[in-house]
PDB file of C-alpha atoms in Angstrom:
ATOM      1  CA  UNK A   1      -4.257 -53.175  -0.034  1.00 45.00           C
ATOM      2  CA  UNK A   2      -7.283 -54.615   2.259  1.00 49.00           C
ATOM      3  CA  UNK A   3     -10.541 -53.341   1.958  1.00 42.00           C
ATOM      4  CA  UNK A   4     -10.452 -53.337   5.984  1.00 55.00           C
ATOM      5  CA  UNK A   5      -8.030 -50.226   5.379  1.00 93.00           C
ATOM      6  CA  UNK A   6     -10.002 -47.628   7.153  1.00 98.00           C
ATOM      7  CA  UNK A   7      -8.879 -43.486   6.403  1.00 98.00           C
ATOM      8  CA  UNK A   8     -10.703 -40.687   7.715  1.00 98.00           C
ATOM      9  CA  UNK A   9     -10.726 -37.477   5.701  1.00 98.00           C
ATOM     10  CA  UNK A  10     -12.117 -34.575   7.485  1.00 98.00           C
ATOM     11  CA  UNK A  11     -13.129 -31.434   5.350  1.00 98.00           C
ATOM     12  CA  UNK A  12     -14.680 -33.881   2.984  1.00 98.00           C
ATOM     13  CA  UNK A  13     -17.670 -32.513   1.931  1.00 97.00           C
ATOM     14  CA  UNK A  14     -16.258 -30.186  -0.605  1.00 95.00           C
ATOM     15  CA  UNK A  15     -13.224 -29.503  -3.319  1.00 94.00           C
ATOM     16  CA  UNK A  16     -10.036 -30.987  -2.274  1.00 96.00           C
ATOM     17  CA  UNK A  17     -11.507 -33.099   0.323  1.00 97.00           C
ATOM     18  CA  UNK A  18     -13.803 -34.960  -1.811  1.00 98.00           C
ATOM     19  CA  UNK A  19     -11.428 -35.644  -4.010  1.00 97.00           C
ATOM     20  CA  UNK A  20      -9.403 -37.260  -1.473  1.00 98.00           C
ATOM     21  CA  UNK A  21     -12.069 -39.333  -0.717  1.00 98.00           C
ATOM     22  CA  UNK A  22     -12.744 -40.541  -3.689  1.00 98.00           C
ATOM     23  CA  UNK A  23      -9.461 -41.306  -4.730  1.00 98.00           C
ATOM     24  CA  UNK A  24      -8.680 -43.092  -1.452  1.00 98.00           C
ATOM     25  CA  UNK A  25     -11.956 -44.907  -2.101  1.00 98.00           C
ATOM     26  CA  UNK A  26     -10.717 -46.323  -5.440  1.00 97.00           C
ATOM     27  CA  UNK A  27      -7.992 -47.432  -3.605  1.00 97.00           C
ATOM     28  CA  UNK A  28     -10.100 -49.521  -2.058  1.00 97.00           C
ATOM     29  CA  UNK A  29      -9.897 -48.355   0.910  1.00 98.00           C
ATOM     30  CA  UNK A  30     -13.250 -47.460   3.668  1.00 98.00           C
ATOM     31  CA  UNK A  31     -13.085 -44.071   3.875  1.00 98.00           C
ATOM     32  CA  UNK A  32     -15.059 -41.964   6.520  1.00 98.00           C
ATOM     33  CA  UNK A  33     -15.924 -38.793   4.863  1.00 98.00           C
ATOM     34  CA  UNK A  34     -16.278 -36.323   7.783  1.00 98.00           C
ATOM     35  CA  UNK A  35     -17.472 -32.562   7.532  1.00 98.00           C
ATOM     36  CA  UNK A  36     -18.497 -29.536   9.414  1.00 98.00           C
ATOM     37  CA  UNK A  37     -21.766 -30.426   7.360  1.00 98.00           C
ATOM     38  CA  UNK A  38     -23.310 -33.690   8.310  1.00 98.00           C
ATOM     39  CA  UNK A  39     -25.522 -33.475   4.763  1.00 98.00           C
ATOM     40  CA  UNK A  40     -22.384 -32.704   2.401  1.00 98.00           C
ATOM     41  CA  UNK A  41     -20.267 -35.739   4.569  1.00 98.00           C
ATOM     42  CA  UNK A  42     -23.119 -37.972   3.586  1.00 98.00           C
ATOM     43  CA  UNK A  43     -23.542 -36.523  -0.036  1.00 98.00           C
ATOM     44  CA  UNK A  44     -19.866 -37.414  -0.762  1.00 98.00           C
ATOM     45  CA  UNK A  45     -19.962 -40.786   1.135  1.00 98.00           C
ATOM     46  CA  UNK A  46     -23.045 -41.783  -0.570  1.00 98.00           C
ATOM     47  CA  UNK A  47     -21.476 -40.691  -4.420  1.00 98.00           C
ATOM     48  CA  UNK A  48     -18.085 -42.862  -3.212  1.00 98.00           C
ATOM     49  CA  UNK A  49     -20.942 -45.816  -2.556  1.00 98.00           C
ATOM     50  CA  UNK A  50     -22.615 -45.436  -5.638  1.00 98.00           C
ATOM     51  CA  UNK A  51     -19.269 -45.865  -7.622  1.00 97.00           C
ATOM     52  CA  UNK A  52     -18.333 -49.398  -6.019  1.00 97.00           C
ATOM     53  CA  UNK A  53     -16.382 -47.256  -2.933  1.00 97.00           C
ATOM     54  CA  UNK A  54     -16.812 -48.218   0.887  1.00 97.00           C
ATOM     55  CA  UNK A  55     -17.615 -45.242   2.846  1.00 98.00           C
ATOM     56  CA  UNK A  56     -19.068 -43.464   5.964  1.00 98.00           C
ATOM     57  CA  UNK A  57     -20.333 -39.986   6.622  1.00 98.00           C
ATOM     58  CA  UNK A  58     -19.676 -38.079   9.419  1.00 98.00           C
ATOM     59  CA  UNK A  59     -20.301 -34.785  11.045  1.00 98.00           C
ATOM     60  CA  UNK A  60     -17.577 -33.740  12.922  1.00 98.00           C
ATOM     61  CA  UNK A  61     -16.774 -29.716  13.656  1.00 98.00           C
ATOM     62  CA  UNK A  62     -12.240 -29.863  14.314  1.00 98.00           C
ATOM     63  CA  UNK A  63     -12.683 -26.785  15.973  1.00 97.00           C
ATOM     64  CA  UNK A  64     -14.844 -28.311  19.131  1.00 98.00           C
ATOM     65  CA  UNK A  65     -12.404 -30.665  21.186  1.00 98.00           C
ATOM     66  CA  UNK A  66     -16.365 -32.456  22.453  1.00 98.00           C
ATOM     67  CA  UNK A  67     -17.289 -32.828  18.416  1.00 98.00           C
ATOM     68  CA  UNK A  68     -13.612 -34.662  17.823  1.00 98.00           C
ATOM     69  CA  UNK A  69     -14.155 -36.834  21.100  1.00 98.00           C
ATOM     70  CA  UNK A  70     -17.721 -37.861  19.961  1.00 98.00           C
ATOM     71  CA  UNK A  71     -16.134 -38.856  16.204  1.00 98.00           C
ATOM     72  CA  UNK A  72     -13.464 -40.864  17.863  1.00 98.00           C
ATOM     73  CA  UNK A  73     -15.858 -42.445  20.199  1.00 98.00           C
ATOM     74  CA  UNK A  74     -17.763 -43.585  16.992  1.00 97.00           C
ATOM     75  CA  UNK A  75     -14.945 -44.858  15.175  1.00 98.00           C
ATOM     76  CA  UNK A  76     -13.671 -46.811  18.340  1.00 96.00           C
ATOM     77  CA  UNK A  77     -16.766 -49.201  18.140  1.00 96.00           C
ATOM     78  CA  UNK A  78     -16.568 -49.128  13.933  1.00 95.00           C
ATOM     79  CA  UNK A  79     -13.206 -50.497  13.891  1.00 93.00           C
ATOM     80  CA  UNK A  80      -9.638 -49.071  13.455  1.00 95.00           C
ATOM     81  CA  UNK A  81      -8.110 -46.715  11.803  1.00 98.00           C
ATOM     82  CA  UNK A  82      -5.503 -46.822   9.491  1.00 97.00           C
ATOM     83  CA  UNK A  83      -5.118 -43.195   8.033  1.00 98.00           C
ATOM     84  CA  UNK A  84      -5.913 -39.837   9.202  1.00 98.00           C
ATOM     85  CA  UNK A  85      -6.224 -36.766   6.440  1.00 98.00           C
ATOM     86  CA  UNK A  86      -6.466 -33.762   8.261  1.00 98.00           C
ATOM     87  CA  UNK A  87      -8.229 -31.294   5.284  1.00 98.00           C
ATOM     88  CA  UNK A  88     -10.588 -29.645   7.147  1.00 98.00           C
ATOM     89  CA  UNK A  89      -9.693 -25.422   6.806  1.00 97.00           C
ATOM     90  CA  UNK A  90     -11.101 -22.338   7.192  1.00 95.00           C
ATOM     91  CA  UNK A  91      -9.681 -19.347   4.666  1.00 92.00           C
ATOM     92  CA  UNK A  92     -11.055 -16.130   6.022  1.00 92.00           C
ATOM     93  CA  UNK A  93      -9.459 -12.810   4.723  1.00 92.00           C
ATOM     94  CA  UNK A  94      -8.284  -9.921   6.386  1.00 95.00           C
ATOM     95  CA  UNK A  95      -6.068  -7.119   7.385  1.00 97.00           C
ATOM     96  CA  UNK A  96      -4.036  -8.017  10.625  1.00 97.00           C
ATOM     97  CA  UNK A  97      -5.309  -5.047  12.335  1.00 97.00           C
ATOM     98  CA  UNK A  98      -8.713  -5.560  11.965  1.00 97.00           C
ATOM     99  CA  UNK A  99      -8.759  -9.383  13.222  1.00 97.00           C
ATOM    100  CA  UNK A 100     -10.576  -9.776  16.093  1.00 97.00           C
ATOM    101  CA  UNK A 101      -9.276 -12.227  18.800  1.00 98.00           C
ATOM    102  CA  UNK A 102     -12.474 -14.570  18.311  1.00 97.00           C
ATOM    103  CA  UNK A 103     -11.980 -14.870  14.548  1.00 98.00           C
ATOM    104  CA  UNK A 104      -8.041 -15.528  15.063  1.00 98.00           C
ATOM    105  CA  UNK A 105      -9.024 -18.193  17.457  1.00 98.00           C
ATOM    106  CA  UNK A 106     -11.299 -19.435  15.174  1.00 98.00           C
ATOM    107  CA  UNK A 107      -9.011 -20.091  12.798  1.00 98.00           C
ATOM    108  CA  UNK A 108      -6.016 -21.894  14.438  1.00 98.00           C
ATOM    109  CA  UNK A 109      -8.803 -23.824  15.877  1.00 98.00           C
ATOM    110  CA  UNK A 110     -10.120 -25.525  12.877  1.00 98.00           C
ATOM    111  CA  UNK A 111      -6.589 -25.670  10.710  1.00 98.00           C
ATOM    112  CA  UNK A 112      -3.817 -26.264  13.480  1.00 98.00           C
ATOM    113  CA  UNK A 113      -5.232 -27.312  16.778  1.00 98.00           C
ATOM    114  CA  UNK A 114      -8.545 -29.377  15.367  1.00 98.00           C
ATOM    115  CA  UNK A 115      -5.518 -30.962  12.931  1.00 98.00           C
ATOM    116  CA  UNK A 116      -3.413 -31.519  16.807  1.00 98.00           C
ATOM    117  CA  UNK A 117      -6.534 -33.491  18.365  1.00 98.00           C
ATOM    118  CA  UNK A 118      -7.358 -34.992  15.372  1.00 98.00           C
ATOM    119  CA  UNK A 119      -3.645 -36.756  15.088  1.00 98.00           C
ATOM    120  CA  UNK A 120      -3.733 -37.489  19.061  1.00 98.00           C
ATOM    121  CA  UNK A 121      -7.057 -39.511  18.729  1.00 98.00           C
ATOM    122  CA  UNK A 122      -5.762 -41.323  15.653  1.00 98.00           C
ATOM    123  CA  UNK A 123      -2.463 -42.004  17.508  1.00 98.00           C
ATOM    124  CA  UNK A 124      -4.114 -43.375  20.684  1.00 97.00           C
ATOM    125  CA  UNK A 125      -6.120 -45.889  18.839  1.00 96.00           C
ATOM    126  CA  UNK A 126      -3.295 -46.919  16.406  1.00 94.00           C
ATOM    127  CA  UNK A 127      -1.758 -50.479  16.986  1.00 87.00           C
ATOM    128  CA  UNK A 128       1.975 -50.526  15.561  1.00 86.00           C
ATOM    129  CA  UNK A 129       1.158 -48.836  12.044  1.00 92.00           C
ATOM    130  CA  UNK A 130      -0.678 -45.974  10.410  1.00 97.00           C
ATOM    131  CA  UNK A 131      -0.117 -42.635   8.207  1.00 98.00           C
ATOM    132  CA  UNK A 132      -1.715 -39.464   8.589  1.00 98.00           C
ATOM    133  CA  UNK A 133      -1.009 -36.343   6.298  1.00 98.00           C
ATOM    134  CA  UNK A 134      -1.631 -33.409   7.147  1.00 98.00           C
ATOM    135  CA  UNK A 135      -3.382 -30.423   4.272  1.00 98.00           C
ATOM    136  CA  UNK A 136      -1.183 -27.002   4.702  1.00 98.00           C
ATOM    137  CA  UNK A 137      -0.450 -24.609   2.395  1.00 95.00           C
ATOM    138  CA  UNK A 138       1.717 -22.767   0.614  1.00 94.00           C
ATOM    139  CA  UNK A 139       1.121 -19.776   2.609  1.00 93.00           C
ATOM    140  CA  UNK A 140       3.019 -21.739   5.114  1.00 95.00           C
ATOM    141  CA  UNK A 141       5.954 -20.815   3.133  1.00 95.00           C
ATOM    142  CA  UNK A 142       4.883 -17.692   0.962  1.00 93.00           C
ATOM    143  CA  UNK A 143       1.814 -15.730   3.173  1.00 91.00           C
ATOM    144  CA  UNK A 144       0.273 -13.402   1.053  1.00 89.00           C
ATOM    145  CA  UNK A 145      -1.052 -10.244   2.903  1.00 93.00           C
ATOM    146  CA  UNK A 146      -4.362 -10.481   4.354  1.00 93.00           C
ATOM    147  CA  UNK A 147      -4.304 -13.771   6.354  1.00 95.00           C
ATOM    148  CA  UNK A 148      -1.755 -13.701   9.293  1.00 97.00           C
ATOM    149  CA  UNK A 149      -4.298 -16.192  11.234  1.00 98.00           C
ATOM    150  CA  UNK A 150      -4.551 -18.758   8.041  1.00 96.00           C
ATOM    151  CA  UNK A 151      -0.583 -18.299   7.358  1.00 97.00           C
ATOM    152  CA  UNK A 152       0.303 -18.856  11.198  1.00 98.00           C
ATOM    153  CA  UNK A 153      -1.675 -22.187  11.453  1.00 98.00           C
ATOM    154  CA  UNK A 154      -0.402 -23.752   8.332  1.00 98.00           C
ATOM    155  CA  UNK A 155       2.834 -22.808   9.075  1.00 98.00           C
ATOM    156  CA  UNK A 156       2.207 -24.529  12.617  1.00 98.00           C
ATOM    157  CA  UNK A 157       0.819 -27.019  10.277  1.00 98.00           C
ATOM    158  CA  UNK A 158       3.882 -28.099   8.825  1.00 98.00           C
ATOM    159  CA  UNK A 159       5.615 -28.348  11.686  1.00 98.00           C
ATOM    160  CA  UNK A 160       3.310 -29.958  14.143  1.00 98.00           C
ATOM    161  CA  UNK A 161       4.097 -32.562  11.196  1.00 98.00           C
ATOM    162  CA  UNK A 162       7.778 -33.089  11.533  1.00 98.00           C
ATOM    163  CA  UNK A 163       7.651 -33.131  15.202  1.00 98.00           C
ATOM    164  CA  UNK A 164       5.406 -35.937  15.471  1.00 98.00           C
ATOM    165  CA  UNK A 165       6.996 -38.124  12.839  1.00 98.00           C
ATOM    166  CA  UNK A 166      10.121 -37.796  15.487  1.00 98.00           C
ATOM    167  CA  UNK A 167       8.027 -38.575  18.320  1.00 98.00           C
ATOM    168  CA  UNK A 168       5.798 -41.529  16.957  1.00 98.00           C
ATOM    169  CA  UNK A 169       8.009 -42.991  14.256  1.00 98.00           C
ATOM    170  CA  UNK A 170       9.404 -45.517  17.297  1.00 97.00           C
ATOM    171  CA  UNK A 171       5.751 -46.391  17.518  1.00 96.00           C
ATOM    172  CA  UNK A 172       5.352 -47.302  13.387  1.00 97.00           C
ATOM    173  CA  UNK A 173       2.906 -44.253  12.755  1.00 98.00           C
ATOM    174  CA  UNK A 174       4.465 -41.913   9.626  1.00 98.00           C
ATOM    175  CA  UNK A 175       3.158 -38.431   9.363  1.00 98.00           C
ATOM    176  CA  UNK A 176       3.878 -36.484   6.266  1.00 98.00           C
ATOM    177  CA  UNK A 177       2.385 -32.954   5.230  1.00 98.00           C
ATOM    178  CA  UNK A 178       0.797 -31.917   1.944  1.00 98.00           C
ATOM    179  CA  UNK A 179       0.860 -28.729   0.328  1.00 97.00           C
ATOM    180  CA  UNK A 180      -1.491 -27.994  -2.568  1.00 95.00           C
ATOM    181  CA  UNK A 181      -1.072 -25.115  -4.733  1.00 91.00           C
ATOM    182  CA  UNK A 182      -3.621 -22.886  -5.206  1.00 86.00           C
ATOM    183  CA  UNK A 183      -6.783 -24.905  -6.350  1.00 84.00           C
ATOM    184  CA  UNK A 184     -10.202 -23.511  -8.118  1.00 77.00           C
ATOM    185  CA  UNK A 185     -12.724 -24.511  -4.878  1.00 71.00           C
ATOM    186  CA  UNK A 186     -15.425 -23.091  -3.734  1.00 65.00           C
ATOM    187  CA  UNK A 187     -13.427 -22.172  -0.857  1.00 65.00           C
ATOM    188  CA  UNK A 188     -10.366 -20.288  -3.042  1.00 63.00           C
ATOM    189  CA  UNK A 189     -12.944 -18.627  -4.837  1.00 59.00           C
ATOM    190  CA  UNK A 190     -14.416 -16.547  -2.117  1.00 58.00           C
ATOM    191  CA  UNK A 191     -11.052 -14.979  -1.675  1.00 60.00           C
ATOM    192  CA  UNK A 192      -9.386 -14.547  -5.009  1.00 66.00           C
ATOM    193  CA  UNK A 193     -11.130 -13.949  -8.571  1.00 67.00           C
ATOM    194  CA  UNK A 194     -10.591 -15.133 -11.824  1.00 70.00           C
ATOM    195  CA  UNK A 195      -7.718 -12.447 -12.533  1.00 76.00           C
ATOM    196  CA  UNK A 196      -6.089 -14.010  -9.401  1.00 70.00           C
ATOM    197  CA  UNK A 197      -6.222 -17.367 -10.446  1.00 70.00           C
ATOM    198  CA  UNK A 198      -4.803 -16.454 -14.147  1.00 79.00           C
ATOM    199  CA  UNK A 199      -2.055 -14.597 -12.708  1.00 79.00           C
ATOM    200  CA  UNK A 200      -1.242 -17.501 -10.415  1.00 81.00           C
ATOM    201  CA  UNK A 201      -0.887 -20.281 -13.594  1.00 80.00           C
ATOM    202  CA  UNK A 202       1.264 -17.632 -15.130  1.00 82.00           C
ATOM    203  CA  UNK A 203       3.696 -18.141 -12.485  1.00 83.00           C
ATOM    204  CA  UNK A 204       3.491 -21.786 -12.761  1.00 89.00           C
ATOM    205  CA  UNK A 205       6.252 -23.418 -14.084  1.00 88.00           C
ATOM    206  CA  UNK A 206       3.835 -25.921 -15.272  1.00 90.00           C
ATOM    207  CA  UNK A 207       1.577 -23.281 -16.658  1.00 89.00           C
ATOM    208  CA  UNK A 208      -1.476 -24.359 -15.123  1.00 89.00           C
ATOM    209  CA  UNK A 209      -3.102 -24.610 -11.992  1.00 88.00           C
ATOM    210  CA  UNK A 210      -3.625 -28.088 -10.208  1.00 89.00           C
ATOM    211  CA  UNK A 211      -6.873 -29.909 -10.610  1.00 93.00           C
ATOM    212  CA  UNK A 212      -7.926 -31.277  -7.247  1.00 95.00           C
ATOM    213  CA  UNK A 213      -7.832 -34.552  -8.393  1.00 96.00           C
ATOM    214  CA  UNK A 214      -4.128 -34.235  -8.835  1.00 96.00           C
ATOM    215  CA  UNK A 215      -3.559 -33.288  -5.061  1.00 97.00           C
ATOM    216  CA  UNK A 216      -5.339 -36.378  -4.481  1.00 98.00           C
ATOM    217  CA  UNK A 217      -3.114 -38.532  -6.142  1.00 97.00           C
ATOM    218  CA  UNK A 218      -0.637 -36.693  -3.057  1.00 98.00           C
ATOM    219  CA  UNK A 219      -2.410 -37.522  -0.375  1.00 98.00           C
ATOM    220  CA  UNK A 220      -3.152 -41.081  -1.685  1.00 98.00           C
ATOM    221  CA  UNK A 221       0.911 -41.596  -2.393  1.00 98.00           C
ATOM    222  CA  UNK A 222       1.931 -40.142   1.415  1.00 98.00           C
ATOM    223  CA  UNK A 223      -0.193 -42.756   2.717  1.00 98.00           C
ATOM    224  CA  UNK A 224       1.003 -44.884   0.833  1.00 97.00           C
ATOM    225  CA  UNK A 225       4.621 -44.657   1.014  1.00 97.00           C
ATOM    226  CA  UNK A 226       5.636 -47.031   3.773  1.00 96.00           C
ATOM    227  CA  UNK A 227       9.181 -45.308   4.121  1.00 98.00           C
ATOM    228  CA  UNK A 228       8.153 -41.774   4.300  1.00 98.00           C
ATOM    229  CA  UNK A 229       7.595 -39.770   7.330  1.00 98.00           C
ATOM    230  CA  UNK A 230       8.529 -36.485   8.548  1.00 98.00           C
ATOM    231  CA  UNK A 231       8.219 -34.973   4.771  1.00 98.00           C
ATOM    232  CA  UNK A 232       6.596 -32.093   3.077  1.00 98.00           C
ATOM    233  CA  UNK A 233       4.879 -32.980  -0.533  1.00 98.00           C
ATOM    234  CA  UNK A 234       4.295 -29.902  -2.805  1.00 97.00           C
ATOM    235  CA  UNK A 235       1.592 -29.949  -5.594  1.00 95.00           C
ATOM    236  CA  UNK A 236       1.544 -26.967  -6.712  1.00 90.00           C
ATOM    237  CA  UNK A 237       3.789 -27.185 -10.252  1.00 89.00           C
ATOM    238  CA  UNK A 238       6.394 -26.243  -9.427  1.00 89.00           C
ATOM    239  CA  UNK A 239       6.173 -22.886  -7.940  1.00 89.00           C
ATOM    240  CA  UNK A 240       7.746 -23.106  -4.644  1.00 87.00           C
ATOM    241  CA  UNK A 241      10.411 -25.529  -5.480  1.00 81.00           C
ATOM    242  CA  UNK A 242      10.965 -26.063  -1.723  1.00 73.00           C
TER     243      UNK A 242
END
């Protein structure tokens, strides 16, 4: 692999996200560490540095189509782009009757359509190659009450996914999706508590909930995998057996 291999990993300021980055980065590939939070994109981008890594921060917000222009722009005079991780999520919890319509917009606007203009910008700049994978959930498969909005984008997720491996496949780009299990985060942690995540390791065929390293090691093989595209990867030991 050439160091010139360039990914961008949005939602990489935190949990699962950083440890994309960093992974990727010992890969030895430049890896553009983009968050909501300019100072956490450069916190994780700086760390990847200091451990022998090439990397960039980034703010970028998925959810503003003029934010994911302005990255794009950026990256157009950096160089090219050869992967795209779309991580970048919002979780909120919720009853469906008491989401408001701003919220709900909210939310398919960072995980599904931010994900959408994030591929299309990748896509437009690719030149007869390139992988993105896309972070859903598995929610997408097995919602839990409480997060219709977060449920309906990652099941959009999954297959905004297989459509455009159909359409760009003639065009050399693969896009896979990735589905993580549930992950201690700072982000899974505001919604479910420690009896939650006992309950959910019991369930695990493994026994054990995944470290986000190990969903790395996903992401890093579905870029990876010249031959795949069009797939769903589960990490998440074996619980949904899809």
């Amino acid at each position: 692999m050439s160091p010139a291999d360039t990914v961008v990993v949005t939602g990489a300021g935190k949990g699962i996200g950083t440890a994309i980055a960093h992974r990727l980065a010992a890969d030895g590939r430049h890896v553009w560490c983009v968050d909501v939070l300019a100072d956490r994109a450069e916190e994780t981008a700086r760390a990847l540095r200091e451990a022998g890594g090439e990397a960039t921060g980034a703010h970028c917000d998925v959810g503003d189509p003029g934010s994911v222009t302005a990255l794009w722009d950026r990256l157009a005079v950096a160089g090219p782009v050869s992967g795209l991780v779309n991580n970048a999520a919002v979780f909120p919890r919720g009853a469906a009757l008491e989401i408001g319509l701003a919220e709900w917009q909210q939310v398919l606007a960072v995980n599904l359509t931010g994900a959408f203009l994030m591929c299309q910008a990748f896509a437009r700049q690719a030149s007869g190659s390139g992988a993105v994978v896309n972070v859903a959930s598995g929610q997408a498969f097995r919602p839990l009450a409480g997060g219709a909005h977060y449920a309906a984008a990652k099941a959009g997720l999954v297959n905004l996914g297989r459509v455009l491996a159909l359409e760009w496949g003639p065009l050399g780009l693969r896009v896979n999706t990735l589905v993580p299990g549930l992950v201690p985060s700072d982000q899974s942690r505001a919604a479910v508590d420690d009896a939650g995540f006992a309950a959910q390791a019991t369930i695990t065929p493994l026994g054990r909930l995944a470290t986000p390293a190990e969903v790395a090691e996903g992401a890093a093989t579905l870029l990876s995998a010249s031959f795949v595209t069009g797939q769903v990867l589960v990490v998440d030991g074996g619980v949904l057996r899809l």
